[in-house]
Amino acid sequence: MTDTTSNQMWGGRFAAGPDAIMEAINASIGFDRRLAAQDIAGSRAHAAMLAATGIISDRDAEAIREGLLTVLSEIEEGRLRFSTALEDIHMNVEARLRELIGAPAGRLHTARSRNDQVATDFRLWVRDQLDAVEQGLLALIRAFLVQAEAGADWVMPGFTHLQTAQPVTWGHHMMAYVEMFARDLSRVRDARARMNECPLGAAALAGTSFPIDREMTAQALGFDRPCANSLDAVSDRDFALEFLGLASICAMHLSRFAEELVIWSSAQFRFVALSDRFSTGSSIMPQKKNPDAAELIRAKVGRIFGANVALMMVMKGLPLAYSKDMQEDKEQVFDAADNLMLALAAMEGMVRDMEAQRDNLEAAAASGFSTATDLADWLVRALGMPFREAHHVTGALVAKAEAKGCDLPDLSLDEMQAVHGDITEAVYDVLGVHNSVASRMSYGGTAPDQVRAQVARWKERLA
Ligand code: ARG
């Protein structure tokens, strides 16, 4: 809708309406309509405070309150037609309120500006997202714990450089992700605690001459306290950047397990079977089962980190206080939040459904001379050899096995003794993968008992 008359909210000094292009670049209603519920909650808290402090009458406040509830239900039911000429959600709501209740609507904006209004709405929205991400992370962590507990003693190859390094346990690998996502969770909680201050009442930038009660509005909206500096309150978006930062890190963690699932589910690895629920087929190759959900999760970090960079660039170098640049904050955060929630939910489903292929894991764990370190450690312990020398002797044994086309335990004692005469039969005890993982009892190590202890610790913490 193009309006040729000047804007009813701020058009007092304007003779003509905006150019159509101006309206198109200026309007945010296309996306900030997602703030409708937060906007109306903020307005209700503000109106109640204005009445409690005697700035407006109780009658007007009551008319505003009822009118706002009507506007909210109209929006929720999709009955309100938004107008681009009214720019944003704040003015669309207020204009509808005026249609519904008349003159008292004009008193709602007393001691307030769209600058503190949008800062408040957006904080409320981001806070809801932090709460949703917290729940998503908890569910994902629980899914990893179930896997870890089931497979505390299943052996698999541990990799460095994606080359077989040492045997580890399935449970240990799962618990590594529990640690990562638990740190993401603590970042969510930290960010929430820091951002939970209320900008409302900062007005345009300087505060207001009306005797407002900022504690009252802060409390009504569930904030811990009002923001202490009005310039800061309307002009920073660091809470949104913290959200994008923690979302980026979380998405990065998700992408790493997603990549492992892509590798592990391949015909070459066959470490896991993914459920049909999170896979797709190929229209031409009947044998295919593609890990699409994992691939898409792997990709999400790109757009989420992109949003982080985009908003960082928007905010960089902006002088205090509000600038219209900041209207560009919302789409990035909306997109990142939607995609993070989707990725968390899809990953939780995949982790719950995936089936570790124990036999394949164990066979792979034993190949690639994965117990070479155990052999070197045995030479140190049993023969008192310096580790550097033990490393060298083990290397020679690996070369011998490689030349023979066998694994370390397949070398005969004679063959071993040809490399170093003091090696005894006892060496074979450390060459098995189960003995290898069971021996790694150091705190945080891969031994099944260590894994079980960590599972128990996390279950208790999350109870
Ligand atoms: N739509 C604006 C935003 O998202 C609301 C604040 C506008 N304030 C102003 N002084 N023009 O940032």
Coordinates of N, CA and C in Angstrom, one line a residue, residues 205-282:
L205 N 16.9 8.0 23.1 CA 18.4 7.8 23.4 C 18.8 8.3 24.8
A206 N 18.0 9.3 25.3 CA 18.4 10.1 26.4 C 17.7 9.8 27.7
G207 N 16.7 8.9 27.6 CA 15.8 8.8 28.7 C 14.6 9.7 28.5
T208 N 13.8 9.9 29.6 CA 12.6 10.8 29.4 C 12.4 11.6 30.6
S209 N 11.7 12.7 30.4 CA 11.3 13.6 31.5 C 10.1 13.2 32.3
F210 N 9.4 12.1 31.7 CA 8.2 11.6 32.5 C 8.7 10.7 33.6
P211 N 7.9 10.7 34.7 CA 8.3 10.0 35.9 C 8.1 8.5 35.8
I212 N 8.7 7.8 34.8 CA 8.5 6.4 34.6 C 9.1 5.5 35.6
D213 N 8.6 4.3 35.7 CA 9.2 3.3 36.6 C 9.8 2.2 35.8
R214 N 11.1 2.3 35.6 CA 11.7 1.3 34.8 C 11.8 -0.1 35.4
E215 N 11.9 -0.1 36.7 CA 12.0 -1.4 37.4 C 10.7 -2.2 37.1
M216 N 9.6 -1.4 37.1 CA 8.3 -2.1 36.9 C 8.2 -2.7 35.6
T217 N 8.6 -2.0 34.5 CA 8.5 -2.6 33.2 C 9.5 -3.8 33.0
A218 N 10.7 -3.6 33.6 CA 11.7 -4.6 33.5 C 11.1 -5.9 34.1
Q219 N 10.6 -5.8 35.3 CA 10.0 -6.9 36.0 C 8.9 -7.6 35.3
A220 N 8.0 -6.7 34.8 CA 6.8 -7.3 34.1 C 7.2 -8.1 32.9
L221 N 8.4 -7.8 32.3 CA 8.8 -8.5 31.1 C 9.8 -9.6 31.4
G222 N 10.0 -9.8 32.7 CA 10.9 -10.9 33.1 C 12.4 -10.6 33.0
F223 N 12.7 -9.3 32.9 CA 14.1 -8.9 32.9 C 14.6 -8.8 34.3
D224 N 15.9 -9.0 34.5 CA 16.5 -8.9 35.8 C 16.6 -7.5 36.3
R225 N 16.7 -6.5 35.4 CA 16.9 -5.1 35.8 C 16.8 -4.3 34.5
P226 N 16.6 -3.0 34.7 CA 16.6 -2.1 33.5 C 18.1 -1.9 33.1
C227 N 18.3 -1.7 31.8 CA 19.6 -1.3 31.3 C 20.0 0.1 32.0
A228 N 21.3 0.2 32.4 CA 21.6 1.3 33.2 C 22.0 2.6 32.4
N229 N 22.2 2.4 31.1 CA 22.6 3.6 30.3 C 21.7 3.6 29.1
S230 N 21.0 4.8 28.9 CA 19.9 4.8 27.9 C 20.6 4.8 26.5
L231 N 21.8 5.4 26.3 CA 22.4 5.4 25.0 C 22.8 4.0 24.6
D232 N 23.4 3.3 25.6 CA 23.8 1.9 25.4 C 22.6 1.0 25.1
A233 N 21.5 1.3 25.9 CA 20.3 0.4 25.8 C 19.7 0.4 24.3
V234 N 19.7 1.6 23.7 CA 19.1 1.6 22.3 C 20.1 1.3 21.2
S235 N 21.4 1.3 21.5 CA 22.4 1.3 20.4 C 23.2 0.0 20.4
D236 N 23.2 -0.8 21.4 CA 24.0 -2.0 21.2 C 23.2 -3.2 20.8
R237 N 23.8 -4.1 20.0 CA 23.2 -5.3 19.6 C 24.1 -6.5 20.0
D238 N 24.9 -6.3 21.0 CA 25.9 -7.4 21.3 C 25.2 -8.6 21.8
F239 N 24.0 -8.5 22.4 CA 23.2 -9.7 22.8 C 22.9 -10.5 21.5
A240 N 22.6 -9.9 20.4 CA 22.3 -10.6 19.2 C 23.6 -11.2 18.6
L241 N 24.7 -10.5 18.8 CA 25.9 -11.0 18.3 C 26.4 -12.2 19.2
E242 N 26.2 -12.1 20.5 CA 26.5 -13.3 21.3 C 25.7 -14.5 20.9
F243 N 24.4 -14.2 20.6 CA 23.6 -15.3 20.2 C 24.2 -16.0 18.9
L244 N 24.5 -15.1 17.9 CA 25.1 -15.6 16.7 C 26.4 -16.3 16.9
G245 N 27.2 -15.7 17.8 CA 28.5 -16.3 18.1 C 28.3 -17.7 18.7
L246 N 27.5 -17.9 19.7 CA 27.3 -19.2 20.3 C 26.6 -20.1 19.3
A247 N 25.7 -19.6 18.5 CA 25.1 -20.4 17.5 C 26.1 -20.9 16.4
S248 N 27.0 -20.0 16.1 CA 28.1 -20.4 15.1 C 28.9 -21.6 15.7
I249 N 29.3 -21.4 17.0 CA 30.2 -22.5 17.6 C 29.4 -23.8 17.7
C250 N 28.1 -23.7 18.1 CA 27.3 -24.9 18.2 C 27.1 -25.5 16.8
A251 N 26.9 -24.7 15.8 CA 26.7 -25.2 14.4 C 28.0 -25.9 13.9
M252 N 29.1 -25.3 14.3 CA 30.4 -25.9 14.0 C 30.6 -27.3 14.6
H253 N 30.2 -27.4 15.9 CA 30.2 -28.7 16.6 C 29.3 -29.7 15.8
L254 N 28.1 -29.2 15.5 CA 27.1 -30.1 14.8 C 27.7 -30.5 13.5
S255 N 28.4 -29.6 12.8 CA 29.0 -29.9 11.5 C 30.0 -31.0 11.6
R256 N 30.7 -31.1 12.7 CA 31.8 -32.1 12.8 C 31.2 -33.4 13.0
F257 N 30.2 -33.5 13.8 CA 29.6 -34.9 13.9 C 28.8 -35.2 12.6
A258 N 28.2 -34.2 12.0 CA 27.6 -34.5 10.7 C 28.6 -35.1 9.7
E259 N 29.7 -34.5 9.7 CA 30.8 -35.0 8.8 C 31.2 -36.4 9.1
E260 N 31.3 -36.7 10.4 CA 31.6 -38.1 10.8 C 30.5 -39.1 10.4
L261 N 29.3 -38.6 10.5 CA 28.2 -39.5 10.1 C 28.2 -39.8 8.6
V262 N 28.6 -38.7 7.8 CA 28.7 -38.9 6.4 C 29.8 -40.0 6.1
I263 N 30.9 -39.8 6.7 CA 32.0 -40.8 6.5 C 31.6 -42.2 7.0
W264 N 31.1 -42.2 8.2 CA 30.9 -43.5 8.9 C 29.8 -44.3 8.2
S265 N 28.8 -43.6 7.5 CA 27.7 -44.3 6.9 C 28.1 -44.8 5.5
S266 N 29.3 -44.4 5.0 CA 29.6 -44.8 3.7 C 29.9 -46.3 3.6
A267 N 29.9 -46.8 2.3 CA 30.1 -48.2 2.1 C 31.5 -48.6 2.5
Q268 N 32.4 -47.6 2.4 CA 33.8 -47.9 2.7 C 34.0 -48.1 4.3
F269 N 33.3 -47.4 5.0 CA 33.5 -47.4 6.5 C 32.5 -48.4 7.2
R270 N 31.2 -48.2 6.9 CA 30.1 -49.0 7.5 C 30.2 -49.0 9.0
F271 N 30.5 -47.9 9.6 CA 30.6 -47.8 11.1 C 29.2 -47.7 11.7
V272 N 28.3 -47.0 11.0 CA 26.9 -46.8 11.5 C 25.9 -47.0 10.4
A273 N 24.7 -47.4 10.8 CA 23.6 -47.5 9.9 C 22.7 -46.3 10.3
L274 N 22.4 -45.4 9.4 CA 21.5 -44.3 9.7 C 20.1 -44.8 9.4
S275 N 19.1 -44.2 10.1 CA 17.8 -44.6 9.9 C 17.2 -44.1 8.6
D276 N 16.2 -44.8 8.1 CA 15.5 -44.3 6.9 C 14.9 -42.9 7.2
R277 N 14.5 -42.6 8.4 CA 13.9 -41.4 8.7 C 14.7 -40.2 8.4
F278 N 16.0 -40.3 8.4 CA 16.9 -39.2 8.1 C 17.8 -39.4 6.9
S279 N 17.3 -40.2 6.0 CA 18.1 -40.5 4.8 C 17.2 -40.3 3.6
T280 N 17.8 -40.3 2.4 CA 17.0 -40.3 1.2 C 17.6 -41.3 0.2
G281 N 16.8 -41.6 -0.8 CA 17.3 -42.5 -1.8 C 17.7 -41.7 -3.0
S282 N 18.2 -42.4 -4.0 CA 18.6 -41.8 -5.3 C 17.6 -42.2 -6.3

